[in-house]
Coordinates of C-alpha atoms and ligand atoms in Angstrom, one line a residue:
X65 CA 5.8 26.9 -2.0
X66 CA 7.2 23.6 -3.5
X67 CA 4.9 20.4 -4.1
X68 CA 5.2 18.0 -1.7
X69 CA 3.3 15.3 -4.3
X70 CA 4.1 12.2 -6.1
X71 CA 1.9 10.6 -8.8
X72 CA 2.6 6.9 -9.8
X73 CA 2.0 5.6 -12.7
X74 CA 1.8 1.6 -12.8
X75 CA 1.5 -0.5 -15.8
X76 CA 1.9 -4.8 -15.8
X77 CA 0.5 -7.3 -13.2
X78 CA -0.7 -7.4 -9.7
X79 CA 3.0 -7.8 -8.5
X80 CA 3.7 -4.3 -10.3
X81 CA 0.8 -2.6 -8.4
X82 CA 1.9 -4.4 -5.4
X83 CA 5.3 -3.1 -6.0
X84 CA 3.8 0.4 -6.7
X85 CA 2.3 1.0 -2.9
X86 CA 5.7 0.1 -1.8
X87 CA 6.8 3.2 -4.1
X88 CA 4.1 4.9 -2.7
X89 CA 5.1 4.2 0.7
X90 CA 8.6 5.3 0.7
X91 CA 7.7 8.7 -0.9
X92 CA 4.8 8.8 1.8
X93 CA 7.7 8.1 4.7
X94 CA 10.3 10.9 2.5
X95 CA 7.1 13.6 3.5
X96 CA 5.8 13.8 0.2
X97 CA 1.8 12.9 -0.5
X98 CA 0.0 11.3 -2.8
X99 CA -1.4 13.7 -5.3
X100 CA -4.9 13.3 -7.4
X101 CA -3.0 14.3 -10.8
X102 CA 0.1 14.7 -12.3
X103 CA 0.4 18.4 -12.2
X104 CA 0.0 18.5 -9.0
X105 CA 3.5 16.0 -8.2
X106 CA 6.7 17.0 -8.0
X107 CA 7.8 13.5 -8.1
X108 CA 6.1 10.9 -11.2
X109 CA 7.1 7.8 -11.6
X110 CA 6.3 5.0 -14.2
X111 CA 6.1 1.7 -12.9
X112 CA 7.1 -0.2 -16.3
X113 CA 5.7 -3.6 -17.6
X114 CA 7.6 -5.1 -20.9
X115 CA 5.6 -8.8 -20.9
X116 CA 3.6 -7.6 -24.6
X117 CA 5.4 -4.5 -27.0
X118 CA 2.1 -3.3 -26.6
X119 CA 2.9 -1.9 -22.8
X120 CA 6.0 -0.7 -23.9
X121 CA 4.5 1.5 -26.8
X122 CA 2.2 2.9 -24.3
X123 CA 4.8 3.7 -21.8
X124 CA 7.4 5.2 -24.0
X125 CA 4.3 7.4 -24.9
X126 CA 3.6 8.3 -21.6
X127 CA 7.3 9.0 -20.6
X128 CA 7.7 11.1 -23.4
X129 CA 4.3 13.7 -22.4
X130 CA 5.9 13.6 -18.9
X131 CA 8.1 16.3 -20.7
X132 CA 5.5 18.8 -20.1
X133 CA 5.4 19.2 -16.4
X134 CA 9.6 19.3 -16.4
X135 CA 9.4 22.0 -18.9
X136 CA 6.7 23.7 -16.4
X137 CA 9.1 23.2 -13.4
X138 CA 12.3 22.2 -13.8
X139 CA 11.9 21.1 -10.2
X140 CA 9.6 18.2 -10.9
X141 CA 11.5 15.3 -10.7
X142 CA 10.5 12.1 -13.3
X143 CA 11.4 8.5 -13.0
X144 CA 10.9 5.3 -14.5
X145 CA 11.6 2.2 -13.3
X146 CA 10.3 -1.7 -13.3
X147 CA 10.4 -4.6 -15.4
X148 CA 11.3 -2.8 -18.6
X149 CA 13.9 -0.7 -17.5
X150 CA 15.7 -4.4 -16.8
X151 CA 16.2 -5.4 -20.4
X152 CA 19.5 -5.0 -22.1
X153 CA 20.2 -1.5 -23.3
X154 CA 16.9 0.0 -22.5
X155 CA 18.3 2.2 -20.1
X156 CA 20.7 3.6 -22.2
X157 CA 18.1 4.4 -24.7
X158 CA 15.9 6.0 -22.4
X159 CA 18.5 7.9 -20.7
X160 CA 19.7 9.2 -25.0
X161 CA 16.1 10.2 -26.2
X162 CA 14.4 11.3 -22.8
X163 CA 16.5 14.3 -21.0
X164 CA 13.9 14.9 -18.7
X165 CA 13.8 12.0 -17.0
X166 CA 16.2 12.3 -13.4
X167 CA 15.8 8.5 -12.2
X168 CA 16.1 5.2 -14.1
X169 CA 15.6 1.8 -11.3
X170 CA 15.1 -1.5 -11.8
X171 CA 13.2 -4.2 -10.2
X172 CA 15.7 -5.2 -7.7
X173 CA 16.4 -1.8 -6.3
X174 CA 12.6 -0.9 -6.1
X175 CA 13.9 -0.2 -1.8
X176 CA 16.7 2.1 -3.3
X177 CA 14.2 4.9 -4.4
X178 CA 14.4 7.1 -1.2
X179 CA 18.1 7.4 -1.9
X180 CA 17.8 7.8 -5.5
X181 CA 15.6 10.5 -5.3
X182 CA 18.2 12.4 -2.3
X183 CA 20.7 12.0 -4.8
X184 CA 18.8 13.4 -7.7
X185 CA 18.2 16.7 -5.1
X186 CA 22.2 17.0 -3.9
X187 CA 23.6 16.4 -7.2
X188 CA 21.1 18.2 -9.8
X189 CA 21.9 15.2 -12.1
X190 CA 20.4 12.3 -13.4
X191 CA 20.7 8.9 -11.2
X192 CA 21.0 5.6 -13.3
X193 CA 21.1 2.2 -10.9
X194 CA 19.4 -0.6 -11.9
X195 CA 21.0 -4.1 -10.7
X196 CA 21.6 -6.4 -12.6
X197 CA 20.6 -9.1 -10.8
X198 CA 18.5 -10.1 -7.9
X199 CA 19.8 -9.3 -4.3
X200 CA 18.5 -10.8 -1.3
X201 CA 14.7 -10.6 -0.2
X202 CA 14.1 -7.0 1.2
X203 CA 11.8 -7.3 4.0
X204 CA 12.4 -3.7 5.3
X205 CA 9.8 -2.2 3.0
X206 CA 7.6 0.7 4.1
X207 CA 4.6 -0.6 6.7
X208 CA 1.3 -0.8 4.2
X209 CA -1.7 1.5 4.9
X210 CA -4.5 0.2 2.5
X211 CA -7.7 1.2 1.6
X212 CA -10.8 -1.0 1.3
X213 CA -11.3 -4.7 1.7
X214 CA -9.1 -6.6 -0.7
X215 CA -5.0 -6.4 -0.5
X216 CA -2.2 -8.0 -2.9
X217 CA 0.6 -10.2 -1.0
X218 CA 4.0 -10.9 -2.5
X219 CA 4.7 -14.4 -1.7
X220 CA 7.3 -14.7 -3.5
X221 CA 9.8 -12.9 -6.5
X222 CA 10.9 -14.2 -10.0
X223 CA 10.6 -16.7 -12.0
X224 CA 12.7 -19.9 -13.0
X225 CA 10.5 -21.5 -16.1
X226 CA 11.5 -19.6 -18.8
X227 CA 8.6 -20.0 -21.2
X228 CA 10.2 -19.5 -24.8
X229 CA 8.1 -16.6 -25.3
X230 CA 8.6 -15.0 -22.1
X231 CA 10.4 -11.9 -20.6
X232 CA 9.6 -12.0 -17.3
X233 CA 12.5 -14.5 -15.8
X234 CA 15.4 -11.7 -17.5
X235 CA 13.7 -9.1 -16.0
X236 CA 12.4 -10.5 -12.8
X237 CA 15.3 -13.0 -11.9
X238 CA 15.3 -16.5 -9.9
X239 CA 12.9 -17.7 -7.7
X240 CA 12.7 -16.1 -4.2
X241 CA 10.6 -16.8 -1.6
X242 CA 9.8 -15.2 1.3
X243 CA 9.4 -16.4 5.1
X244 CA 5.9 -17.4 6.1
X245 CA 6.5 -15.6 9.4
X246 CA 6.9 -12.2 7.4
X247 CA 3.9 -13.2 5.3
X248 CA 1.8 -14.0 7.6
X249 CA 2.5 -10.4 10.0
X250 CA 1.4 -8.7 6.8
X251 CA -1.6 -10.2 6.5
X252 CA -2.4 -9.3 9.9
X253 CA -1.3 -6.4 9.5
X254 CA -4.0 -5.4 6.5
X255 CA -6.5 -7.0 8.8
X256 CA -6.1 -4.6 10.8
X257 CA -6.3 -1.9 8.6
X258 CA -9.6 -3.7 7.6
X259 CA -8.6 -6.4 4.7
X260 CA -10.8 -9.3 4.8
X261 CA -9.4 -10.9 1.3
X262 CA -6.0 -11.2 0.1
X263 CA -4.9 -12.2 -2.8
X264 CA -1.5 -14.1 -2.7
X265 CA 0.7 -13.4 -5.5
X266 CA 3.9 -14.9 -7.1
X267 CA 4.8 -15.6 -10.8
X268 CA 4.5 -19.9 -10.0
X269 CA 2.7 -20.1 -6.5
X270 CA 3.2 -23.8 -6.6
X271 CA 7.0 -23.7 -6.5
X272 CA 6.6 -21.2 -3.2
X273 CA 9.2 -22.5 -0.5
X274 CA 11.2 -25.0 -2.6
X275 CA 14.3 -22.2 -2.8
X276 CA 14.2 -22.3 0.7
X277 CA 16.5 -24.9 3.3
X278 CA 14.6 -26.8 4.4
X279 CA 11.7 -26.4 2.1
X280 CA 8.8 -25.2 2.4
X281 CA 5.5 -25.7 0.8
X282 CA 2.7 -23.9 -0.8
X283 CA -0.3 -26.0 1.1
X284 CA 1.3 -25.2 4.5
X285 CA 1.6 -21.6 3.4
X286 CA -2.1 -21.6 2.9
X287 CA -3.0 -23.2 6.1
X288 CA -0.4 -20.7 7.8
X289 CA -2.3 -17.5 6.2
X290 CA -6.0 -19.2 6.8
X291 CA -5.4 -19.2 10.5
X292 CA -5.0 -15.1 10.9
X293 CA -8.0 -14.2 12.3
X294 CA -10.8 -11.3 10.8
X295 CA -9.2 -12.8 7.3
X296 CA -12.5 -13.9 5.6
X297 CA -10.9 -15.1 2.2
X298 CA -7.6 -16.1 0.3
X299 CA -6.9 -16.0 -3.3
X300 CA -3.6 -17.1 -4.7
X301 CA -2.3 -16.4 -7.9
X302 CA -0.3 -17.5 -11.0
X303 CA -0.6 -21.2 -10.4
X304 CA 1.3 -23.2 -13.4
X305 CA 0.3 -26.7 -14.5
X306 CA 3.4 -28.3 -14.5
X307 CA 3.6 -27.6 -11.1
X308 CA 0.5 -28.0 -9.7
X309 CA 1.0 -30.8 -6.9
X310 CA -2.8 -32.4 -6.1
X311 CA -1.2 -32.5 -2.8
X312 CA -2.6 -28.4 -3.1
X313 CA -6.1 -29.8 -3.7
X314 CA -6.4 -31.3 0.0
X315 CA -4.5 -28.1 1.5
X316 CA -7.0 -25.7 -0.4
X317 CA -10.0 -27.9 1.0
X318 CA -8.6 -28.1 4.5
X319 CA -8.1 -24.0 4.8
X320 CA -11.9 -22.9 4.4
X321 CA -10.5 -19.2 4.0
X322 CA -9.1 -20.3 0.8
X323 CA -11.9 -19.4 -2.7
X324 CA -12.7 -22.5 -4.6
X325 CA -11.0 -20.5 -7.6
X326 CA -7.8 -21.1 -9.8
X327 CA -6.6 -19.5 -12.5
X328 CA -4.4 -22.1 -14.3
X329 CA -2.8 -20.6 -17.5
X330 CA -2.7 -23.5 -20.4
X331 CA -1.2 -20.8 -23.0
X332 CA -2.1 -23.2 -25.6
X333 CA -4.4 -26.4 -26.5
X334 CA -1.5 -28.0 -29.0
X335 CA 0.9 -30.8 -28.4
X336 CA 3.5 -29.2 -30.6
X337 CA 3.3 -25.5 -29.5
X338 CA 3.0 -26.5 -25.5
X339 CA 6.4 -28.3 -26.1
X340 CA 7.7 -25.1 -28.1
X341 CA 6.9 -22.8 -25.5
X342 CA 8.6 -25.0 -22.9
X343 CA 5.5 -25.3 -21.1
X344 CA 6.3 -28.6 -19.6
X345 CA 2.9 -30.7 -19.7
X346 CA 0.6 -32.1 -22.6
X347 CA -2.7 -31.2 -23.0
X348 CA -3.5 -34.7 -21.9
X349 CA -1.8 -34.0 -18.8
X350 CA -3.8 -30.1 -18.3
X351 CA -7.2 -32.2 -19.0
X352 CA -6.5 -34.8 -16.4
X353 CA -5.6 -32.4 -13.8
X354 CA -9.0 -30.4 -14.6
X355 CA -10.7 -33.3 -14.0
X356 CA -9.0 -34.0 -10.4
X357 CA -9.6 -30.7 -9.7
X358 CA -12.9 -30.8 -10.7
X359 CA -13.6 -34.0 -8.6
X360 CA -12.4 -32.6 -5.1
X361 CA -13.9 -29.2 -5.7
X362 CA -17.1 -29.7 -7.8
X363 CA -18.2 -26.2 -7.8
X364 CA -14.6 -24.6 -8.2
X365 CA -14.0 -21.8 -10.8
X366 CA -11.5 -22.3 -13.3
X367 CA -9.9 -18.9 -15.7
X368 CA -6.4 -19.1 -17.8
X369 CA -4.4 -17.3 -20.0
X370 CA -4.1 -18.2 -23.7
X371 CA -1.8 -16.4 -26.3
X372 CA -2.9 -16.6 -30.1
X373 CA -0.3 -17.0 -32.8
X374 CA 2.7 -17.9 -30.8
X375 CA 5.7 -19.4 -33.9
X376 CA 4.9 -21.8 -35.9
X377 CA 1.1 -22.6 -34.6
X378 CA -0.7 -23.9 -37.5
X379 CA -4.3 -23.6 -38.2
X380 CA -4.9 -27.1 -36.6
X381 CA -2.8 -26.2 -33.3
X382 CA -5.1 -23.5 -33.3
X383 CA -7.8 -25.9 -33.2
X384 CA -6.3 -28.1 -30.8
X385 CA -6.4 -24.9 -28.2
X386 CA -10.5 -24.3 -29.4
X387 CA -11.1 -27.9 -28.6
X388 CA -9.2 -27.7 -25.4
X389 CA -11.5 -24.5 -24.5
X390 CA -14.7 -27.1 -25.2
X391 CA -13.5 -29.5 -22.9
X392 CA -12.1 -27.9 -20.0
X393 CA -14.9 -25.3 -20.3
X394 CA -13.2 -22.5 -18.1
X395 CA -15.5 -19.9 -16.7
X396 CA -13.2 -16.7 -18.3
X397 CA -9.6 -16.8 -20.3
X398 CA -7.7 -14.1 -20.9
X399 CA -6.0 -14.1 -24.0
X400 CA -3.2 -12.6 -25.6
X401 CA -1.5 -12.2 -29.2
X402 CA 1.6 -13.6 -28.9
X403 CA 4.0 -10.4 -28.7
X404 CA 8.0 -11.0 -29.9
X405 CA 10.0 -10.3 -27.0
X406 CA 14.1 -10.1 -27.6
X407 CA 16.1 -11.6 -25.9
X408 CA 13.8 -14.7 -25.5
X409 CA 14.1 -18.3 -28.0
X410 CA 10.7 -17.6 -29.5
X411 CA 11.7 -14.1 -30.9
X412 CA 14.2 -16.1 -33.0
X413 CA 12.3 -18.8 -34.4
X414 CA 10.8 -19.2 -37.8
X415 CA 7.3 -19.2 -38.9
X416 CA 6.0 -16.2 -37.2
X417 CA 2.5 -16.0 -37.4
X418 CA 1.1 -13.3 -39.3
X419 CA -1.2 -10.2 -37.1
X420 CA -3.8 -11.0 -39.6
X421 CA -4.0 -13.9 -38.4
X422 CA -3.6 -14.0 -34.7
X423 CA -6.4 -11.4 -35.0
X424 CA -8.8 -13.3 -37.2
X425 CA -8.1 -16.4 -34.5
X426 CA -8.4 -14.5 -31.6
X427 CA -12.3 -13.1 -32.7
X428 CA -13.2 -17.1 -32.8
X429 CA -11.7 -17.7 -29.7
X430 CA -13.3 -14.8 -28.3
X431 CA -16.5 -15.7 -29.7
X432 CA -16.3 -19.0 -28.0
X433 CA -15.1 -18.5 -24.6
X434 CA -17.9 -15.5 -24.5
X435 CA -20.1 -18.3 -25.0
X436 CA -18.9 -20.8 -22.4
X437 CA -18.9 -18.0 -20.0
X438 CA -22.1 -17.7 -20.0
X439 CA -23.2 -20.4 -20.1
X440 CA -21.1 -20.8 -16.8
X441 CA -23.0 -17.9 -15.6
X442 CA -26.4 -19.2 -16.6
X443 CA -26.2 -22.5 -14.8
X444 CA -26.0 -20.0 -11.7
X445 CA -29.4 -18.4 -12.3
X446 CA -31.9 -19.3 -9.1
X447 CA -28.3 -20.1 -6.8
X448 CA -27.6 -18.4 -4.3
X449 CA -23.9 -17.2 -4.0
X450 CA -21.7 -15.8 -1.2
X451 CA -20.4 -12.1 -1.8
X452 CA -18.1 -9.9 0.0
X453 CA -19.1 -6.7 -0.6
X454 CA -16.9 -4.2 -1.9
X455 CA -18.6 -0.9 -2.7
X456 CA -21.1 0.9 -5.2
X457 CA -21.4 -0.3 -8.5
X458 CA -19.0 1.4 -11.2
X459 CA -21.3 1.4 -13.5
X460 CA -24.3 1.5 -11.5
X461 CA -23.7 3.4 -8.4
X462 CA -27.3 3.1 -7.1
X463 CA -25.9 -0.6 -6.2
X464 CA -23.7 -2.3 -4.7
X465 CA -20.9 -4.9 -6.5
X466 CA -18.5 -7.4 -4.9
X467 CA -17.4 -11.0 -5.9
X468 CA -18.5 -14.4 -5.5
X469 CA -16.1 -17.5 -4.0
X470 CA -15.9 -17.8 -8.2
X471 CA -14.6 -14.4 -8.3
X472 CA -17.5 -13.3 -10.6
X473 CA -18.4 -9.4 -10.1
X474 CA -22.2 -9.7 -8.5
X475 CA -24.8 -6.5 -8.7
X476 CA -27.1 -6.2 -6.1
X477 CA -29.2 -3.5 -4.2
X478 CA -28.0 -3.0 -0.4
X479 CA -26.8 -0.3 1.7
X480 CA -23.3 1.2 2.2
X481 CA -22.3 -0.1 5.0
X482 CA -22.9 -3.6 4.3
X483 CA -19.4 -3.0 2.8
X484 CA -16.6 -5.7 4.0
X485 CA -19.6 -7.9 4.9
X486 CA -20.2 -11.7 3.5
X487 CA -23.8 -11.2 2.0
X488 CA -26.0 -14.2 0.3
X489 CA -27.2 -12.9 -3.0
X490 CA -29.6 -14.9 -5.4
X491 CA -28.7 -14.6 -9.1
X492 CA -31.5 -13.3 -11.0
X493 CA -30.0 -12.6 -14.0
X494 CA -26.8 -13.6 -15.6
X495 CA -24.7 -11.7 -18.5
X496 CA -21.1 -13.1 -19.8
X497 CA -19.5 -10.8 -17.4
X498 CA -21.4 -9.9 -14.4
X499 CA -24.4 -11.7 -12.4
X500 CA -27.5 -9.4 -10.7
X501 CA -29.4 -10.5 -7.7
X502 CA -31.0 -9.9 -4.5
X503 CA -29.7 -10.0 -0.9
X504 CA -31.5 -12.6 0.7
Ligands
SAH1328 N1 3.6 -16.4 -14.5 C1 2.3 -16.4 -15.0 C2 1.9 -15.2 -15.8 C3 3.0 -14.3 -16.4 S1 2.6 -13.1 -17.6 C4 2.2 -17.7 -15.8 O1 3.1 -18.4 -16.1 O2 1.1 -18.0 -16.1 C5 0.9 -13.2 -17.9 C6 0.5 -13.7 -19.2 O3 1.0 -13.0 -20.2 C7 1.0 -15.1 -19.4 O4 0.2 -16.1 -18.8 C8 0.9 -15.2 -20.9 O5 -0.3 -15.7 -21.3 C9 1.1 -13.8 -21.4 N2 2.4 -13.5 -22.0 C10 3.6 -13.7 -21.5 N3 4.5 -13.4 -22.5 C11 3.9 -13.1 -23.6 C12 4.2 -12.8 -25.0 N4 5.5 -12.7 -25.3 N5 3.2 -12.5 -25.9 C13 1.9 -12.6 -25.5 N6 1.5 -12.9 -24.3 C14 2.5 -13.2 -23.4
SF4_1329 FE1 6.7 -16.2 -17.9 FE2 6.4 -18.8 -17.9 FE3 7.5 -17.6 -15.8 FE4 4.9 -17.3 -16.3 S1 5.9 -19.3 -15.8 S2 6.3 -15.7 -15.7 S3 4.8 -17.3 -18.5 S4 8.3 -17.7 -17.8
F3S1330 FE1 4.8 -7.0 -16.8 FE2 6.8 -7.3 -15.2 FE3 4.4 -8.1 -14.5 S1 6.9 -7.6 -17.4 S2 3.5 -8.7 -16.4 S3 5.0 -6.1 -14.9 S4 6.3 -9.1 -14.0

């Protein structure tokens, strides 16, 4: 008997996963079904992610064991696709030193699988298509079915900032945004299916609508989403700084659906390495929109992204971003050693910084954030907090876990089928990552 299974593997951001279900879906809609391992698929995928060299490592890795199960069945077919099959050359080079792999896609084609994969079958041979550049937004894609409470929604694809340091624009294209009326039908329909958060996602939320004639805006997009009914929350992410309109304050306090959370990447706390990485603000202007944030939503929670070592940052820029960290006090940052991506300025510039050092700068900026983090949490203890419950506890399955409107994961002790509910939980005890309470 043949398998009827496929097995994705997804690497990268939430767009990537978002873009894997759609995977899933077509190969659900071609008959095939999702299978718990990859022995048991006849078709495996990689979803690829190219942002650091540290996910490309990993991946190469992986695409090279898939060798195993082709060598097993001859049958099986394997694929790769995604961000990092879009730089120059890279398909070439897989196509060279990996004969077993049948299918090589990009991100633009992502809807062209179900054909890919027919081909592969009729023809025996291997299909190459990735596009170079983006088409038009593909709203045809499979109908969701979604487990659990919480969905991802593409708002809208690509990027036009081009960071110095960045890959994503080459292998994501321009900005594209989609129709609020599509948006909005699926968001109800994951309601239906049970959702009662989504998370909105896009590379620069704040520029959602502005490709559009006439456009459109982010805030109005919010207020759109916050009227579908049985939706109990909305998250939105990557908001960028330069772009930030306070305009988005009011919207976000006029849609009550909408979590008093951002996550604002600053990348860096210098002057000099802000305007290297083409990041459009100051740090003076990051600060004063912290602070207007802060004003109109006292209690919001605040995360970014931070990457260590990027060219040419001296020991005092390096400062500059610890000293930002003390005053804007963000409740987590996730941070990252700057990776040399080709094709991008920063890969050509001087004055690389050395991995000794990035990693000797990152433990004291880990160190510090750790600290702030709890502290964060700490000022919580005796307050109650709103959570939507999720499910057991990973680590403690006797419990249940969900999030607060700050996004912070929350232990408690409950039944099972408070999951999908809004519960009030009083912190009891706070650690740098998690908070434990009791249902009130
Ligand atoms: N569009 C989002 C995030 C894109 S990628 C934004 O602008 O914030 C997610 C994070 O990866 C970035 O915020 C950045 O911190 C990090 N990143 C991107 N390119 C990188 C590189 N070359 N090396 C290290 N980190 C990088
Ligand atoms: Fe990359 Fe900058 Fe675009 Fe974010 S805004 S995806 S960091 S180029
Ligand atoms: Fe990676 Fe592509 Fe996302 S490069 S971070 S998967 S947009």
């Amino acid at each position: 008997m043949t398998k009827r299974g496929y097995f994705i593997y997804t690497f990268g951001c939430q767009m990537n996963e978002r873009d894997s279900e759609s995977l899933a879906g077509f190969l659900q809609q071609m008959g095939y079904d999702k299978a718990l391992a990859p022995e048991d698929a006849s078709v495996i995928l990689i979803n690829t992610c190219c942002v650091r060299e540290s996910a490309e490592k990993k991946i190469l890795g992986r695409l090279g064991e898939l060798n195993k199960y082709k060598k097993e069945d001859s049958n099986v077919i394997i694929g790769i696709g995604g961000c990092m099959v879009q730089q120059p050359g890279m398909s070439e080079k897989i196509r060279n030193s990996y004969r077993h792999v049948d299918i090589i896609f990009g991100t633009h084609n992502l809807h062209q699988l179900p054909l890919l994969i027919e081909q592969c079958h009729q023809s025996k041979n291997r299909v190459v298509d990735v596009w170079d550049s983006e088409g038009e937004v593909v709203e045809d894609l499979p109908e969701r079915t979604v487990e659990g409470i919480k969905a991802h929604v593409t708002i809208m694809y690509g990027c036009n900032n081009y960071c110095s340091y960045c890959i994503v624009p080459y292998v994501r294209g321009r900005e594209r945004s989609r129709q609020p009326k599509d948006i909005v039908a699926e968001v109800e329909n994951l309601v239906r299916q049970g959702v009662k958060e989504v998370t909105l996602l896009g590379q620069n939320v704040n520029s959602y609508g502005k490709d559009m004639n006439p456009p459109l805006s982010f805030g109005a997009l919010l207020q759109d989403v916050n009227g579908v009914e049985g939706l109990e929350r909305i998250r939105f992410t990557t908001s960028h700084p330069k772009d930030f309109d306070p305009t988005l304050i009011e919207a976000m306090a006029r849609a009550p659906k909408v979590c008093e959370q951002i996550h604002l990447p600053v990348q860096a706390g210098s002057n000099a390495v802000l305007e290297a990485m083409n990041r459009g603000y100051k740090r003076e202007d990051y600060i004063e929109l912290i602070a207007k944030i802060r004003q109109a939503l006292p209690n919001v929670a605040l995360t970014t992204d931070l990457i260590i070592g990027f060219p040419g940052e001296r020991e005092e820029d390096f400062n500059d971003t610890l000293d930002l960290l003390e005053k804007v006090r963000f409740d987590n940052a996730f941070t990252f050693l700057y990776s040399r991506r080709s094709g991008t300025p920063a890969a050509e510039m001087e004055n690389q910084v050395s991995d000794e050092v990035k990693r000797e700068r990152f433990q004291r900026l880990l160190q510090l954030q750790n600290k702030i983090s709890l502290e964060h949490n700490q000022k919580l203890l005796g307050q109650v907090v709103e959570v939507l419950v999720e499910g057991p506890s990973k680590t403690n399955p006797d419990k249940l876990t969900g999030r607060s409107e700050g996004n912070k994961i929350v232990v408690f002790d409950g039944q099972p089928d408070l999951v999908g509910q809004l519960v009030s939980v009083k912190i009891e005890e706070a650690r740098t990552w998690t908070l434990l309470g009791q249902i009130l």
